[in-house]
PDB file of C-alpha atoms in Angstrom:
ATOM      1  CA  MET F  20     -17.714 -14.232 -68.542  1.00 68.00           C
ATOM      2  CA  ARG F  21     -14.120 -13.183 -68.816  1.00 71.00           C
ATOM      3  CA  ARG F  22     -15.056  -9.764 -67.487  1.00 74.00           C
ATOM      4  CA  VAL F  23     -16.599 -11.236 -64.365  1.00 69.00           C
ATOM      5  CA  PHE F  24     -13.480 -13.261 -63.584  1.00 67.00           C
ATOM      6  CA  SER F  25     -11.213 -10.299 -64.170  1.00 71.00           C
ATOM      7  CA  ARG F  26     -13.301  -8.178 -61.785  1.00 68.00           C
ATOM      8  CA  LEU F  27     -13.185 -10.923 -59.137  1.00 62.00           C
ATOM      9  CA  ARG F  28      -9.402 -11.080 -59.499  1.00 70.00           C
ATOM     10  CA  ALA F  29      -9.195  -7.313 -59.094  1.00 65.00           C
ATOM     11  CA  ILE F  30     -11.310  -7.417 -55.928  1.00 61.00           C
ATOM     12  CA  ASN F  31      -9.194 -10.258 -54.542  1.00 62.00           C
ATOM     13  CA  ALA F  32      -5.980  -8.378 -55.295  1.00 62.00           C
ATOM     14  CA  ALA F  33      -7.314  -5.278 -53.538  1.00 59.00           C
ATOM     15  CA  ALA F  34      -8.013  -7.300 -50.352  1.00 61.00           C
ATOM     16  CA  SER F  35      -4.574  -8.935 -50.142  1.00 65.00           C
ATOM     17  CA  GLY F  36      -3.402  -6.776 -47.207  1.00 73.00           C
ATOM     18  CA  SER F  37      -6.604  -7.052 -45.208  1.00 76.00           C
ATOM     19  CA  MET F  38      -5.425 -10.105 -43.268  1.00 80.00           C
ATOM     20  CA  ALA F  39      -2.345  -8.255 -42.075  1.00 81.00           C
ATOM     21  CA  VAL F  40      -4.483  -5.324 -40.933  1.00 83.00           C
ATOM     22  CA  GLU F  41      -6.909  -7.644 -39.124  1.00 84.00           C
ATOM     23  CA  PHE F  42      -4.017  -9.408 -37.416  1.00 87.00           C
ATOM     24  CA  ALA F  43      -2.531  -6.071 -36.360  1.00 89.00           C
ATOM     25  CA  LEU F  44      -5.848  -5.149 -34.753  1.00 91.00           C
ATOM     26  CA  ILE F  45      -6.414  -8.492 -33.012  1.00 94.00           C
ATOM     27  CA  ALA F  46      -2.827  -9.401 -31.999  1.00 94.00           C
ATOM     28  CA  PRO F  47      -2.575  -7.075 -28.956  1.00 93.00           C
ATOM     29  CA  VAL F  48      -5.791  -8.500 -27.522  1.00 92.00           C
ATOM     30  CA  LEU F  49      -4.668 -12.084 -28.083  1.00 94.00           C
ATOM     31  CA  ILE F  50      -1.206 -11.448 -26.645  1.00 92.00           C
ATOM     32  CA  THR F  51      -2.713  -9.788 -23.559  1.00 89.00           C
ATOM     33  CA  MET F  52      -5.071 -12.726 -23.071  1.00 90.00           C
ATOM     34  CA  LEU F  53      -2.228 -15.228 -23.448  1.00 93.00           C
ATOM     35  CA  ALA F  54      -0.047 -13.302 -20.984  1.00 90.00           C
ATOM     36  CA  GLY F  55      -2.977 -13.139 -18.556  1.00 89.00           C
ATOM     37  CA  VAL F  56      -3.495 -16.887 -18.716  1.00 93.00           C
ATOM     38  CA  ILE F  57       0.205 -17.583 -18.153  1.00 94.00           C
ATOM     39  CA  PHE F  58       0.669 -15.033 -15.361  1.00 92.00           C
ATOM     40  CA  TYR F  59      -2.524 -16.061 -13.556  1.00 93.00           C
ATOM     41  CA  GLY F  60      -1.369 -19.675 -13.851  1.00 95.00           C
ATOM     42  CA  VAL F  61       1.902 -18.804 -12.117  1.00 95.00           C
ATOM     43  CA  TYR F  62       0.019 -16.902  -9.386  1.00 96.00           C
ATOM     44  CA  LEU F  63      -2.417 -19.780  -8.825  1.00 96.00           C
ATOM     45  CA  GLY F  64       0.493 -22.231  -8.776  1.00 97.00           C
ATOM     46  CA  ALA F  65       2.183 -20.141  -6.088  1.00 97.00           C
ATOM     47  CA  ALA F  66      -1.084 -20.035  -4.114  1.00 97.00           C
ATOM     48  CA  ASN F  67      -1.337 -23.820  -4.386  1.00 98.00           C
ATOM     49  CA  SER F  68       2.257 -24.159  -3.160  1.00 97.00           C
ATOM     50  CA  VAL F  69       1.498 -21.974  -0.139  1.00 98.00           C
ATOM     51  CA  GLN F  70      -1.592 -24.083   0.654  1.00 98.00           C
ATOM     52  CA  GLN F  71       0.458 -27.260   0.387  1.00 97.00           C
ATOM     53  CA  LEU F  72       3.095 -25.812   2.724  1.00 97.00           C
ATOM     54  CA  ALA F  73       0.425 -24.945   5.297  1.00 98.00           C
ATOM     55  CA  ALA F  74      -1.166 -28.397   5.094  1.00 97.00           C
ATOM     56  CA  ASP F  75       2.182 -30.191   5.347  1.00 97.00           C
ATOM     57  CA  ALA F  76       3.260 -28.042   8.297  1.00 97.00           C
ATOM     58  CA  ALA F  77      -0.022 -28.746  10.096  1.00 96.00           C
ATOM     59  CA  ARG F  78       0.430 -32.483   9.579  1.00 95.00           C
ATOM     60  CA  ALA F  79       4.047 -32.334  10.742  1.00 94.00           C
ATOM     61  CA  SER F  80       3.082 -30.409  13.881  1.00 93.00           C
ATOM     62  CA  VAL F  81       1.061 -33.348  15.192  1.00 91.00           C
ATOM     63  CA  ALA F  82       4.319 -34.911  16.408  1.00 89.00           C
ATOM     64  CA  GLY F  83       4.841 -32.148  18.983  1.00 89.00           C
ATOM     65  CA  LEU F  84       4.228 -32.946  22.640  1.00 88.00           C
ATOM     66  CA  ASN F  85       3.107 -29.434  23.570  1.00 91.00           C
ATOM     67  CA  ASP F  86       2.068 -26.222  21.825  1.00 91.00           C
ATOM     68  CA  ALA F  87       5.543 -24.686  21.842  1.00 95.00           C
ATOM     69  CA  GLU F  88       7.016 -27.775  20.205  1.00 95.00           C
ATOM     70  CA  ARG F  89       4.191 -27.888  17.629  1.00 94.00           C
ATOM     71  CA  ILE F  90       4.859 -24.254  16.702  1.00 96.00           C
ATOM     72  CA  ALA F  91       8.582 -24.950  16.353  1.00 97.00           C
ATOM     73  CA  ILE F  92       7.925 -28.035  14.203  1.00 96.00           C
ATOM     74  CA  ALA F  93       5.534 -26.122  11.924  1.00 97.00           C
ATOM     75  CA  ARG F  94       8.033 -23.289  11.426  1.00 97.00           C
ATOM     76  CA  ALA F  95      10.911 -25.701  10.831  1.00 97.00           C
ATOM     77  CA  HIS F  96       8.877 -27.699   8.340  1.00 97.00           C
ATOM     78  CA  VAL F  97       7.999 -24.612   6.280  1.00 97.00           C
ATOM     79  CA  ALA F  98      11.629 -23.454   6.367  1.00 96.00           C
ATOM     80  CA  SER F  99      12.899 -26.839   5.169  1.00 96.00           C
ATOM     81  CA  ALA F 100      10.154 -27.602   2.622  1.00 96.00           C
ATOM     82  CA  ALA F 101       9.697 -24.166   1.011  1.00 96.00           C
ATOM     83  CA  PRO F 102      12.849 -24.380  -1.180  1.00 96.00           C
ATOM     84  CA  SER F 103      11.404 -27.436  -2.951  1.00 96.00           C
ATOM     85  CA  PHE F 104       8.508 -25.368  -4.339  1.00 95.00           C
ATOM     86  CA  THR F 105       9.756 -23.696  -7.517  1.00 94.00           C
ATOM     87  CA  LEU F 106       7.093 -20.990  -7.756  1.00 93.00           C
ATOM     88  CA  ILE F 107       7.781 -19.386  -4.386  1.00 94.00           C
ATOM     89  CA  ASP F 108      10.763 -17.686  -2.785  1.00 95.00           C
ATOM     90  CA  PRO F 109      11.338 -19.241   0.671  1.00 95.00           C
ATOM     91  CA  THR F 110      12.624 -15.944   2.087  1.00 96.00           C
ATOM     92  CA  LYS F 111       9.221 -14.328   1.523  1.00 97.00           C
ATOM     93  CA  THR F 112       7.185 -16.799   3.569  1.00 97.00           C
ATOM     94  CA  SER F 113       5.966 -16.287   7.112  1.00 96.00           C
ATOM     95  CA  VAL F 114       4.327 -18.806   9.425  1.00 97.00           C
ATOM     96  CA  THR F 115       1.729 -18.354  12.136  1.00 97.00           C
ATOM     97  CA  ALA F 116       0.983 -21.442  14.211  1.00 96.00           C
ATOM     98  CA  LYS F 117      -1.364 -21.542  17.188  1.00 95.00           C
ATOM     99  CA  VAL F 118      -4.101 -23.423  18.960  1.00 94.00           C
ATOM    100  CA  SER F 119      -7.510 -22.716  17.477  1.00 93.00           C
ATOM    101  CA  SER F 120      -9.475 -20.030  19.304  1.00 92.00           C
ATOM    102  CA  THR F 121     -12.725 -21.954  18.821  1.00 92.00           C
ATOM    103  CA  ASN F 122     -11.560 -25.488  19.627  1.00 90.00           C
ATOM    104  CA  PRO F 123      -8.606 -26.202  21.946  1.00 89.00           C
ATOM    105  CA  ASN F 124      -8.105 -29.626  20.328  1.00 90.00           C
ATOM    106  CA  VAL F 125      -7.347 -28.126  16.919  1.00 94.00           C
ATOM    107  CA  PHE F 126      -3.985 -26.701  15.896  1.00 95.00           C
ATOM    108  CA  GLU F 127      -3.888 -24.115  13.089  1.00 97.00           C
ATOM    109  CA  VAL F 128      -1.012 -23.233  10.784  1.00 98.00           C
ATOM    110  CA  ALA F 129      -1.176 -20.229   8.444  1.00 98.00           C
ATOM    111  CA  VAL F 130       1.474 -19.516   5.821  1.00 98.00           C
ATOM    112  CA  SER F 131       1.697 -16.104   4.165  1.00 98.00           C
ATOM    113  CA  TYR F 132       3.699 -15.347   1.048  1.00 98.00           C
ATOM    114  CA  ASP F 133       4.650 -11.955  -0.363  1.00 97.00           C
ATOM    115  CA  ALA F 134       3.777 -12.389  -4.052  1.00 96.00           C
ATOM    116  CA  SER F 135       4.590  -8.814  -5.039  1.00 94.00           C
ATOM    117  CA  LYS F 136       7.499  -9.899  -7.270  1.00 92.00           C
ATOM    118  CA  LEU F 137       5.500 -12.311  -9.441  1.00 92.00           C
ATOM    119  CA  ALA F 138       5.142 -11.482 -13.124  1.00 89.00           C
ATOM    120  CA  ILE F 139       1.378 -10.983 -12.848  1.00 90.00           C
ATOM    121  CA  TRP F 140       1.852  -7.430 -11.580  1.00 89.00           C
ATOM    122  CA  GLY F 141       3.073  -6.449 -15.047  1.00 85.00           C
ATOM    123  CA  LEU F 142      -0.586  -6.596 -16.097  1.00 83.00           C
ATOM    124  CA  GLN F 143      -1.636  -3.946 -13.582  1.00 86.00           C
ATOM    125  CA  GLY F 144      -4.198  -1.677 -15.182  1.00 85.00           C
ATOM    126  CA  LEU F 145      -5.072  -4.213 -17.886  1.00 82.00           C
ATOM    127  CA  LEU F 146      -6.721  -6.918 -15.782  1.00 81.00           C
ATOM    128  CA  PRO F 147      -8.225  -7.210 -12.303  1.00 87.00           C
ATOM    129  CA  LEU F 148      -5.502  -8.559 -10.032  1.00 90.00           C
ATOM    130  CA  PRO F 149      -5.584 -10.599  -6.811  1.00 92.00           C
ATOM    131  CA  SER F 150      -3.961  -9.667  -3.510  1.00 94.00           C
ATOM    132  CA  LYS F 151      -0.185  -9.269  -3.381  1.00 95.00           C
ATOM    133  CA  THR F 152      -0.086 -11.383  -0.218  1.00 97.00           C
ATOM    134  CA  ILE F 153      -1.111 -15.016  -0.488  1.00 98.00           C
ATOM    135  CA  THR F 154      -2.280 -16.421   2.854  1.00 98.00           C
ATOM    136  CA  ARG F 155      -3.422 -20.003   3.252  1.00 98.00           C
ATOM    137  CA  SER F 156      -4.150 -21.956   6.412  1.00 97.00           C
ATOM    138  CA  ALA F 157      -4.691 -25.512   7.522  1.00 97.00           C
ATOM    139  CA  ALA F 158      -6.063 -26.955  10.734  1.00 96.00           C
ATOM    140  CA  ILE F 159      -5.507 -30.377  12.187  1.00 94.00           C
ATOM    141  CA  GLN F 160      -6.775 -32.133  15.275  1.00 91.00           C
ATOM    142  CA  ARG F 161      -4.178 -32.865  17.914  1.00 80.00           C
ATOM    143  CA  GLY F 162      -2.943 -36.433  18.073  1.00 64.00           C
ATOM    144  CA  GLY F 163      -3.628 -38.998  20.781  1.00 59.00           C
ATOM    145  CA  PHE F 164      -7.408 -39.159  20.464  1.00 56.00           C
TER     146      PHE F 164
END
């Protein structure tokens, strides 16, 4: 019986470094997955911020009396509200505001953001990546109806 236990101890002693080898093989995959989750989270947060800017600008534009004033209000709202969103750089946003081409009673606001400086682009070649330009739009019916 003593022989069996001594052989088991010898086998156990021979496998003492196997966990370190397994970790060395798995760690790069786990670190890449963790970085992907974090970087995609930042990208999706920035996309959500751009959508919120577009929706807020569309709602603010309702106060305009004519199309030119609505466009000015939408642009001013994005310029004043963008600094409060921590995941986007306000200098990289652009606004397009216009009357809908399909319905003259609907006003559309589109906000584009150049996301080329986000950390997600460090994973290029490792993961499939989204577009470097985030564009979101919102439409709202004109007031007074």
